[in-house]
Short mmCIF file of C-alpha atoms in Angstrom, two decimals:
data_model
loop_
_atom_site.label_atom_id
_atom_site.label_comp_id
_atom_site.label_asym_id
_atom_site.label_seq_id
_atom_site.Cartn_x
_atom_site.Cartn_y
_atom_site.Cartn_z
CA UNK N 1 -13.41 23.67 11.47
CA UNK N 2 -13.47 20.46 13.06
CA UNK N 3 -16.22 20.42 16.14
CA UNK N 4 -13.93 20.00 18.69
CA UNK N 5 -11.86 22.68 17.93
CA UNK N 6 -14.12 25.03 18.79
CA UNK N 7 -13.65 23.96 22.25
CA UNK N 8 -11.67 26.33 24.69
CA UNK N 9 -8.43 23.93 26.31
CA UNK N 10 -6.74 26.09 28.10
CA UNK N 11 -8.94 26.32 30.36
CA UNK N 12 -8.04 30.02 31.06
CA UNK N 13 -4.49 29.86 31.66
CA UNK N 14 -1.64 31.14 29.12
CA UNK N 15 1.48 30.64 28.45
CA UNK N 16 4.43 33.09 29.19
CA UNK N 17 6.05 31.71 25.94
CA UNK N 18 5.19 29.77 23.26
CA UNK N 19 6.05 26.21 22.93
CA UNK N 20 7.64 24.74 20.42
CA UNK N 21 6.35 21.36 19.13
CA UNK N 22 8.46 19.93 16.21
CA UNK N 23 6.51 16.75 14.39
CA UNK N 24 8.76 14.42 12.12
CA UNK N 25 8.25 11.82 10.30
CA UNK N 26 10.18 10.00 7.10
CA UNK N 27 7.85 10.28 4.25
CA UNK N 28 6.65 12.92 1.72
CA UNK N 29 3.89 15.16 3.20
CA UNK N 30 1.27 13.29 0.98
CA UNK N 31 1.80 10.24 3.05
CA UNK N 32 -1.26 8.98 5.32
CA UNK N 33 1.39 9.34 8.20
CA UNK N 34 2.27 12.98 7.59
CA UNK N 35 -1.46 14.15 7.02
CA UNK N 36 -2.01 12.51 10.82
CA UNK N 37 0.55 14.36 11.92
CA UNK N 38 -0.72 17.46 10.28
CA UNK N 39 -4.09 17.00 11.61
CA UNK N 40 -2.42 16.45 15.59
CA UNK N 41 -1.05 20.15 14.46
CA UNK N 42 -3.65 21.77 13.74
CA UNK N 43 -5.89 20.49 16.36
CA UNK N 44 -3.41 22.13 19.16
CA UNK N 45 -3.26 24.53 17.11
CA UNK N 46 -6.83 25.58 16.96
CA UNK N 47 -7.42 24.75 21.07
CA UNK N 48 -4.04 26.70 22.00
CA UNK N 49 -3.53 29.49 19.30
CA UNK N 50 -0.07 31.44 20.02
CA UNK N 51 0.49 29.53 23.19
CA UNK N 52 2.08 26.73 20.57
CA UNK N 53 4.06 26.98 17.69
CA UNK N 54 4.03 23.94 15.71
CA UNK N 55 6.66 22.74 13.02
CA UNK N 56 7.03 20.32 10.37
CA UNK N 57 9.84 18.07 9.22
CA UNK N 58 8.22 15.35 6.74
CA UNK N 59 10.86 13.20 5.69
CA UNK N 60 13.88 13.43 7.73
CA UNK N 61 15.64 11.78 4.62
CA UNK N 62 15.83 14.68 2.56
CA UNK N 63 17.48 16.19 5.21
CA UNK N 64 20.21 13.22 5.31
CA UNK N 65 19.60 11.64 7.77
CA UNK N 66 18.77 7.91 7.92
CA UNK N 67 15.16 6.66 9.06
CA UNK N 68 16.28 5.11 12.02
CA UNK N 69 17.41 8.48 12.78
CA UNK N 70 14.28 9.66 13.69
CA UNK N 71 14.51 7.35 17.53
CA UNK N 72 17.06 9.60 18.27
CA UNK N 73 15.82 13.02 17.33
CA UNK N 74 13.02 12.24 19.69
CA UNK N 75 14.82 10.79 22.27
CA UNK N 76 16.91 13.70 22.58
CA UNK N 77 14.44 16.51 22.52
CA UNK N 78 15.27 17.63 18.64
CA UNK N 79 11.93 16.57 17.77
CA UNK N 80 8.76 16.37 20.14
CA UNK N 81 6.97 13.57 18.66
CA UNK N 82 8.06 10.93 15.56
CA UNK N 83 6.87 7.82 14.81
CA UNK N 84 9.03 4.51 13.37
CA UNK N 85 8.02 0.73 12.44
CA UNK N 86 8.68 -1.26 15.53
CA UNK N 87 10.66 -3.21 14.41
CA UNK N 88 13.54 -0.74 14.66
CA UNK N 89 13.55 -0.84 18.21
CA UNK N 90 14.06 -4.67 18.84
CA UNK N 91 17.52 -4.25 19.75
CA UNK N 92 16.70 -2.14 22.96
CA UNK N 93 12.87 -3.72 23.51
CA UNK N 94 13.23 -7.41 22.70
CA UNK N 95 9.47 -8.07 23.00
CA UNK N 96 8.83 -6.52 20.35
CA UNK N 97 9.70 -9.26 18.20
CA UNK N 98 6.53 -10.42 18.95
CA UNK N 99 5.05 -8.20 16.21
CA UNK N 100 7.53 -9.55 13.69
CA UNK N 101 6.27 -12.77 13.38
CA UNK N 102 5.27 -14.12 10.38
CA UNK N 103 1.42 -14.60 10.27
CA UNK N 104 0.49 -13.59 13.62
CA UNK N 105 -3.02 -11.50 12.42
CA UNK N 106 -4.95 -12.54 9.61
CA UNK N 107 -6.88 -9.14 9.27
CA UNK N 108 -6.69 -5.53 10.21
CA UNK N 109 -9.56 -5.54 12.99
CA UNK N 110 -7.39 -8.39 14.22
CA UNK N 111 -4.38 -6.36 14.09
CA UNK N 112 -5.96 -3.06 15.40
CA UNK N 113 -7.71 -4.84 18.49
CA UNK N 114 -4.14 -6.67 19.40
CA UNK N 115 -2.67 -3.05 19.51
CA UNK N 116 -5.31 -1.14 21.17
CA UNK N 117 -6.05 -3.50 23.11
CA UNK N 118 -3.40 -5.68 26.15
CA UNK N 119 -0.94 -6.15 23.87
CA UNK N 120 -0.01 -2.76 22.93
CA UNK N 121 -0.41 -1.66 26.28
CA UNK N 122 2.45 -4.21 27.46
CA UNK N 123 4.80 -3.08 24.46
CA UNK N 124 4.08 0.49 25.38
CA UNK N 125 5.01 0.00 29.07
CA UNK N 126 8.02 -2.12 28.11
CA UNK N 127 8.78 0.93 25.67
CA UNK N 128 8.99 3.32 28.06
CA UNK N 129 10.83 1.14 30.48
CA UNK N 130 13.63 1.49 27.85
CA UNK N 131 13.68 4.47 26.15
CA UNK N 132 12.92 8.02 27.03
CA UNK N 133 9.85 8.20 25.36
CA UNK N 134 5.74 8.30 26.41
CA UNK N 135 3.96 5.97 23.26
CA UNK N 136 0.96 7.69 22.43
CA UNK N 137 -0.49 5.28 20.25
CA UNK N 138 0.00 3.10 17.20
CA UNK N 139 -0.17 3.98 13.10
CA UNK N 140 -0.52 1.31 11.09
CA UNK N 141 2.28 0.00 8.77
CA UNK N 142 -0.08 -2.86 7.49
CA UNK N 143 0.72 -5.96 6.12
CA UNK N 144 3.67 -6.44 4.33
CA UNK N 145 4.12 -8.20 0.37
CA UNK N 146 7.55 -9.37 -1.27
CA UNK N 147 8.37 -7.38 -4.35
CA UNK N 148 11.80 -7.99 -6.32
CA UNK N 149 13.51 -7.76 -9.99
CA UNK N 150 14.17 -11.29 -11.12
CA UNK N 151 11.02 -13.60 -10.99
CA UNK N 152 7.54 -14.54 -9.65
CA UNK N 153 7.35 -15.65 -6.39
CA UNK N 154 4.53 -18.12 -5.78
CA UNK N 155 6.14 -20.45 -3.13
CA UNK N 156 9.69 -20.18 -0.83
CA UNK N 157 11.62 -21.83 -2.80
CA UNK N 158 11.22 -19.19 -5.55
CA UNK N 159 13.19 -17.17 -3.17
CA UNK N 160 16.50 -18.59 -3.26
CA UNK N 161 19.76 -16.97 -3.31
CA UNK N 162 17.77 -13.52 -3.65
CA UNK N 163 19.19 -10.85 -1.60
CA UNK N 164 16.36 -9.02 0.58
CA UNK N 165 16.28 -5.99 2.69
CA UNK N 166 14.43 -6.99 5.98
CA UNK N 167 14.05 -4.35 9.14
CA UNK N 168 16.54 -4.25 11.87
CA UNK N 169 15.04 -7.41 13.08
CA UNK N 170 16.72 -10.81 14.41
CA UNK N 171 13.04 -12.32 13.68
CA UNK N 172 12.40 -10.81 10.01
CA UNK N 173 16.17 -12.05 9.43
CA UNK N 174 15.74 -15.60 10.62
CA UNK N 175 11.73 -15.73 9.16
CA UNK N 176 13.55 -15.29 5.51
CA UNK N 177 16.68 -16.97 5.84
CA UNK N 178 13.87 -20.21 6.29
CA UNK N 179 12.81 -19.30 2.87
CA UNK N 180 15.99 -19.28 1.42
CA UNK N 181 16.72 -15.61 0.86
CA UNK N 182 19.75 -14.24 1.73
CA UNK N 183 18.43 -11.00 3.98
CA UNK N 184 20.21 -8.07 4.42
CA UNK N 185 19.22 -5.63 7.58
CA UNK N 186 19.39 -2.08 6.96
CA UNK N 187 17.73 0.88 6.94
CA UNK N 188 15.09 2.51 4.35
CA UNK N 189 17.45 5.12 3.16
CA UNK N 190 20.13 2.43 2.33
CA UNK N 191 17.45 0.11 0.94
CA UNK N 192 16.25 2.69 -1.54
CA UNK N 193 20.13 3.12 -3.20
CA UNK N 194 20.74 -0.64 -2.97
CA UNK N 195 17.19 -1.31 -4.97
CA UNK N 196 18.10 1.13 -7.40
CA UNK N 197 21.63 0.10 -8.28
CA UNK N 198 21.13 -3.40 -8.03
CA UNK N 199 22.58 -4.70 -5.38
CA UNK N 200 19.20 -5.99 -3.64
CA UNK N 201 17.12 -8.38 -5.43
CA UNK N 202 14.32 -7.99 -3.42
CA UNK N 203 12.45 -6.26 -0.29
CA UNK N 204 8.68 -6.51 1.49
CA UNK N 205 6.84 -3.54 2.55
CA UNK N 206 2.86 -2.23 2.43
CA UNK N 207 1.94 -1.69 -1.44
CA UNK N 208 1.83 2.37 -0.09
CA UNK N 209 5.30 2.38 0.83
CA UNK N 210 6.80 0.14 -2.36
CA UNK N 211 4.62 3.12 -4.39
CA UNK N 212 5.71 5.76 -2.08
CA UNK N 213 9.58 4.91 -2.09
CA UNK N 214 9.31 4.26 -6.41
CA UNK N 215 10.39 0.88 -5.69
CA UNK N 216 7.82 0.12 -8.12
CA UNK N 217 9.91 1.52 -10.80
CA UNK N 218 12.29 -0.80 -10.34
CA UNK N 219 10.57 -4.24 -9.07
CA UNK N 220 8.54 -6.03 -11.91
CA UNK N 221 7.14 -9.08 -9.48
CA UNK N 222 5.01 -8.53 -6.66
CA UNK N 223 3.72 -11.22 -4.33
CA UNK N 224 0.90 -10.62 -1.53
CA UNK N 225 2.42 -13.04 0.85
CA UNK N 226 1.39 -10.64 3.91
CA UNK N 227 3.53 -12.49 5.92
CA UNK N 228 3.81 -9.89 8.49
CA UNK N 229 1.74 -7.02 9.82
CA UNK N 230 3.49 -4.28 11.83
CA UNK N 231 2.92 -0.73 13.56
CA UNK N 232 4.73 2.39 14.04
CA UNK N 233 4.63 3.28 17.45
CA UNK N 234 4.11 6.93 17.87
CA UNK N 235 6.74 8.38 20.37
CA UNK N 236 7.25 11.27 21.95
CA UNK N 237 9.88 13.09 24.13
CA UNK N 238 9.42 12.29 27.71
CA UNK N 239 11.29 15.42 28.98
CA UNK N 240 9.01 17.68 27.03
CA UNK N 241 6.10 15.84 27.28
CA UNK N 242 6.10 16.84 30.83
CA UNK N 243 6.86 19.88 31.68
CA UNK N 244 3.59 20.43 29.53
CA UNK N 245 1.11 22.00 31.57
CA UNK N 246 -1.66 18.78 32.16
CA UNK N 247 -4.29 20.45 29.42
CA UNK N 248 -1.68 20.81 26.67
CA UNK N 249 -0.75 16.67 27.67
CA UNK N 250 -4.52 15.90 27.26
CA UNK N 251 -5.00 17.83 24.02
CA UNK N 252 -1.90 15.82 22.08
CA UNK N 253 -3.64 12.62 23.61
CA UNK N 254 -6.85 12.99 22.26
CA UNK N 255 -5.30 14.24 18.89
CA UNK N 256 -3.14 11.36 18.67
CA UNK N 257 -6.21 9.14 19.14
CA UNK N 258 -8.11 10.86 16.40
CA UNK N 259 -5.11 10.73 14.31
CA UNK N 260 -4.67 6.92 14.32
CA UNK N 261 -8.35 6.15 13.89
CA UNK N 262 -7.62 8.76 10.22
CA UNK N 263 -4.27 7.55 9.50
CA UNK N 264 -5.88 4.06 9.50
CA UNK N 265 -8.60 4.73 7.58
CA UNK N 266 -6.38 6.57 4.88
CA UNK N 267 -4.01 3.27 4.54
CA UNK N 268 -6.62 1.50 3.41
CA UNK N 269 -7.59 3.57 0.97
CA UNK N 270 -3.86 4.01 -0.15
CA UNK N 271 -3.56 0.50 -0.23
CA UNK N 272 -5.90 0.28 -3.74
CA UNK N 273 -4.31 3.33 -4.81
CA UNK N 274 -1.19 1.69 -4.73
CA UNK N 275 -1.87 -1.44 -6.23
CA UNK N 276 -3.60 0.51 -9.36
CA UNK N 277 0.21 2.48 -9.52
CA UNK N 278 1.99 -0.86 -9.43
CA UNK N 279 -0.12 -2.22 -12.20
CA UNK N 280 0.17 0.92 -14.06
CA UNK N 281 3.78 0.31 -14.24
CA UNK N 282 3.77 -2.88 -15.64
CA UNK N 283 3.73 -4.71 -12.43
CA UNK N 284 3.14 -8.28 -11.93
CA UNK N 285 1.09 -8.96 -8.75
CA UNK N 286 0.43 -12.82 -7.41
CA UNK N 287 -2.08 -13.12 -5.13
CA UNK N 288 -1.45 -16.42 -3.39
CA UNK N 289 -3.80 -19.66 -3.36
CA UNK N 290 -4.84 -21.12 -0.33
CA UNK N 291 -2.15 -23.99 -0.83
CA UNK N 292 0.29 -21.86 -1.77
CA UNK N 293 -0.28 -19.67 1.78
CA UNK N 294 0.28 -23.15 3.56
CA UNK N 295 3.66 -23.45 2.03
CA UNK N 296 4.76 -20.61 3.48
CA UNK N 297 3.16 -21.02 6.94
CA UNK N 298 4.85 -24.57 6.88
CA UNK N 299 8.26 -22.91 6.09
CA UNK N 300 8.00 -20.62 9.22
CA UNK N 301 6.85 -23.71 11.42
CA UNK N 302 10.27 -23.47 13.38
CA UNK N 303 10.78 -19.93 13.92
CA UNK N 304 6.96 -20.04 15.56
CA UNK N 305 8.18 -23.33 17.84
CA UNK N 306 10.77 -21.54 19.03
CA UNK N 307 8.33 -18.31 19.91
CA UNK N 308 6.76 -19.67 23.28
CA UNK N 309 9.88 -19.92 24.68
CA UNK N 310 11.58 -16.51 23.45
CA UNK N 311 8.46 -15.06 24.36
CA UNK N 312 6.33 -16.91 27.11
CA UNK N 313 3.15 -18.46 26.61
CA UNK N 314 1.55 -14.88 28.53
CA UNK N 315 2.81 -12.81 25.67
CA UNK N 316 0.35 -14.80 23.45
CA UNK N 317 -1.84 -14.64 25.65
CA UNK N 318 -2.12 -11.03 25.39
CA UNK N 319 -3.24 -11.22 22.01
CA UNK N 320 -6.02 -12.76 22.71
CA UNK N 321 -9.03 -13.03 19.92
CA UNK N 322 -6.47 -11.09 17.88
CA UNK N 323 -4.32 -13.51 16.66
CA UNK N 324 -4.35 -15.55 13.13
CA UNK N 325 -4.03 -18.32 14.60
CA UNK N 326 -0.65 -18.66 14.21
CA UNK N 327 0.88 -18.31 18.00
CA UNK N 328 3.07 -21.11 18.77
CA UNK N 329 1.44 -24.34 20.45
CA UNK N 330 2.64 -26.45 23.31
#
């Protein structure tokens, strides 16, 4: 048992009834996502004993639903706590197409001290402005590589004409239509059926999820372009949230907290695993020279002009020593 466990939260008061806390997610329980949400389970589980019953849904996807799903499902109290890319919620938080620009970290620890750090805390308050959620904290999606079916992909114009899935993002859209792709939003569940019949050409996603979602079964080429890093905010009902007596509140914080620092460890580790898989399977994987990066940077130049001004010069600002370097100059 984990040491902190052992510790006593309730602080001597009990529940009349139990309450139900339903965890979802959108990914097979081996996932580094679902084994943090496991391990926020079983900590209130261990502090709170009967007083909470905790449940499970994985991957809302074999259920049918779509991923994007899952915003609802919180928001409306049929799950307690989720978590989704950001990028899915541009339409109702608009500055978070901040985190969809191409380039903006050049590392993890970058990354990581952008989103624990001011930056996350203005996206979380702008969050919850919106939506009826309270963001607990941030899993990391990582950085994100092109994969597709048709050829190597060492500079943009090698992307021509192909068809690629992108988030629901204005940004992702516009960031590929500059390389010539012709991007298609949608969600994961419709990318999966449109990589496996055909239809796409290509899509970009963390080697974990291209392994986890067998797209590697059907892409041959693989490109480590990391052109952008993202996070899945994790989100839970507001409602719920609470009418939570204040040590129950505490307890998910502090298991949320130790469930980010594991999920992030685990998605590096995932990260090789995945790579080995792809390579197993015959995969070809570029990993892009120095001048080959700048070709790409140069082909986003506009979409980053046009960021200050979207934006605001203080939204950089925010990310402080945790940019790449590639925030938008005057």
């Amino acid at each position: 048992m984990h040491p902190a466990f052992a510790i006593d939260l309730r602080e001597n008061w009990r529940l009349p009834d139990a309450i139900q806390i339903r965890l979802g997610g959108y990914g097979p329980p081996t996932t580094s996502f679902s084994r943090a949400l496991k391990l926020i389970g079983d900590r209130l589980e261990a502090g709170f004993g009967s007083d909470v019953e905790i449940k499970y849904v994985w991957n809302i996807m074999d259920l049918g639903y779509l991923g994007k799903d899952i915003l609802w499902l919180v928001e409306q109290g049929l799950l307690t706590l989720g978590y989704q890319s950001s990028s899915y919620l541009t339409d109702r938080v608009p500055e978070l197409g901040v985190l969809d620009l191409p380039f903006l970290f050049e590392n993890n620890h970058q990354a990581r001290a952008a989103m624990d750090g001011k930056l996350g805390a203005h996206l979380t308050q702008k969050i919850e402005d919106r939506c009826d959620y309270r963001v607990l904290g941030y899993f990391e999606n990582g950085f994100r590589h092109i994969s597709n079916r048709l050829r190597t992909i060492r500079a943009p114009a090698d992307l021509a004409g192909m068809k690629i899935r992108v988030l629901p993002s204005d940004v992702q859209e516009k960031t590929f239509r500059l390389l010539g792709a012709e991007p298609r939003k949608m969600d994961l569940a419709e990318a999966i059926q449109g990589i496996k019949d055909g239809s796409l050409d290509a899509q970009e996603n963390p080697f974990a999820n291209t392994v986890t979602y067998g797209v590697h079964h059907h892409h041959r080429f693989h490109t480590m372009s990391g052109h952008f890093y993202l996070s899945r905010p994790i989100f839970a009902n507001r409602a719920q949230l609470e009418s939570w007596p204040g040590d129950l509140r505490r307890a998910l914080a502090e298991g949320v907290t130790e469930a980010v620092d594991f999920q992030r460890g685990q998605a590096e580790i995932e990260a090789v695993e995945a790579r080995r898989a792809i390579e197993t399977e015959g995969g070809e994987i570029v990993e892009l020279a120095q001048g080959e990066h700048a070709a790409f940077a140069a082909a986003f130049a506009p979409l980053l002009d046009d960021a200050g001004a979207r934006y605001g010069d203080d939204m950089f600002d925010l990310l402080g020593s945790g940019t790449g370097g590639s925030a938008p100059t005057e």
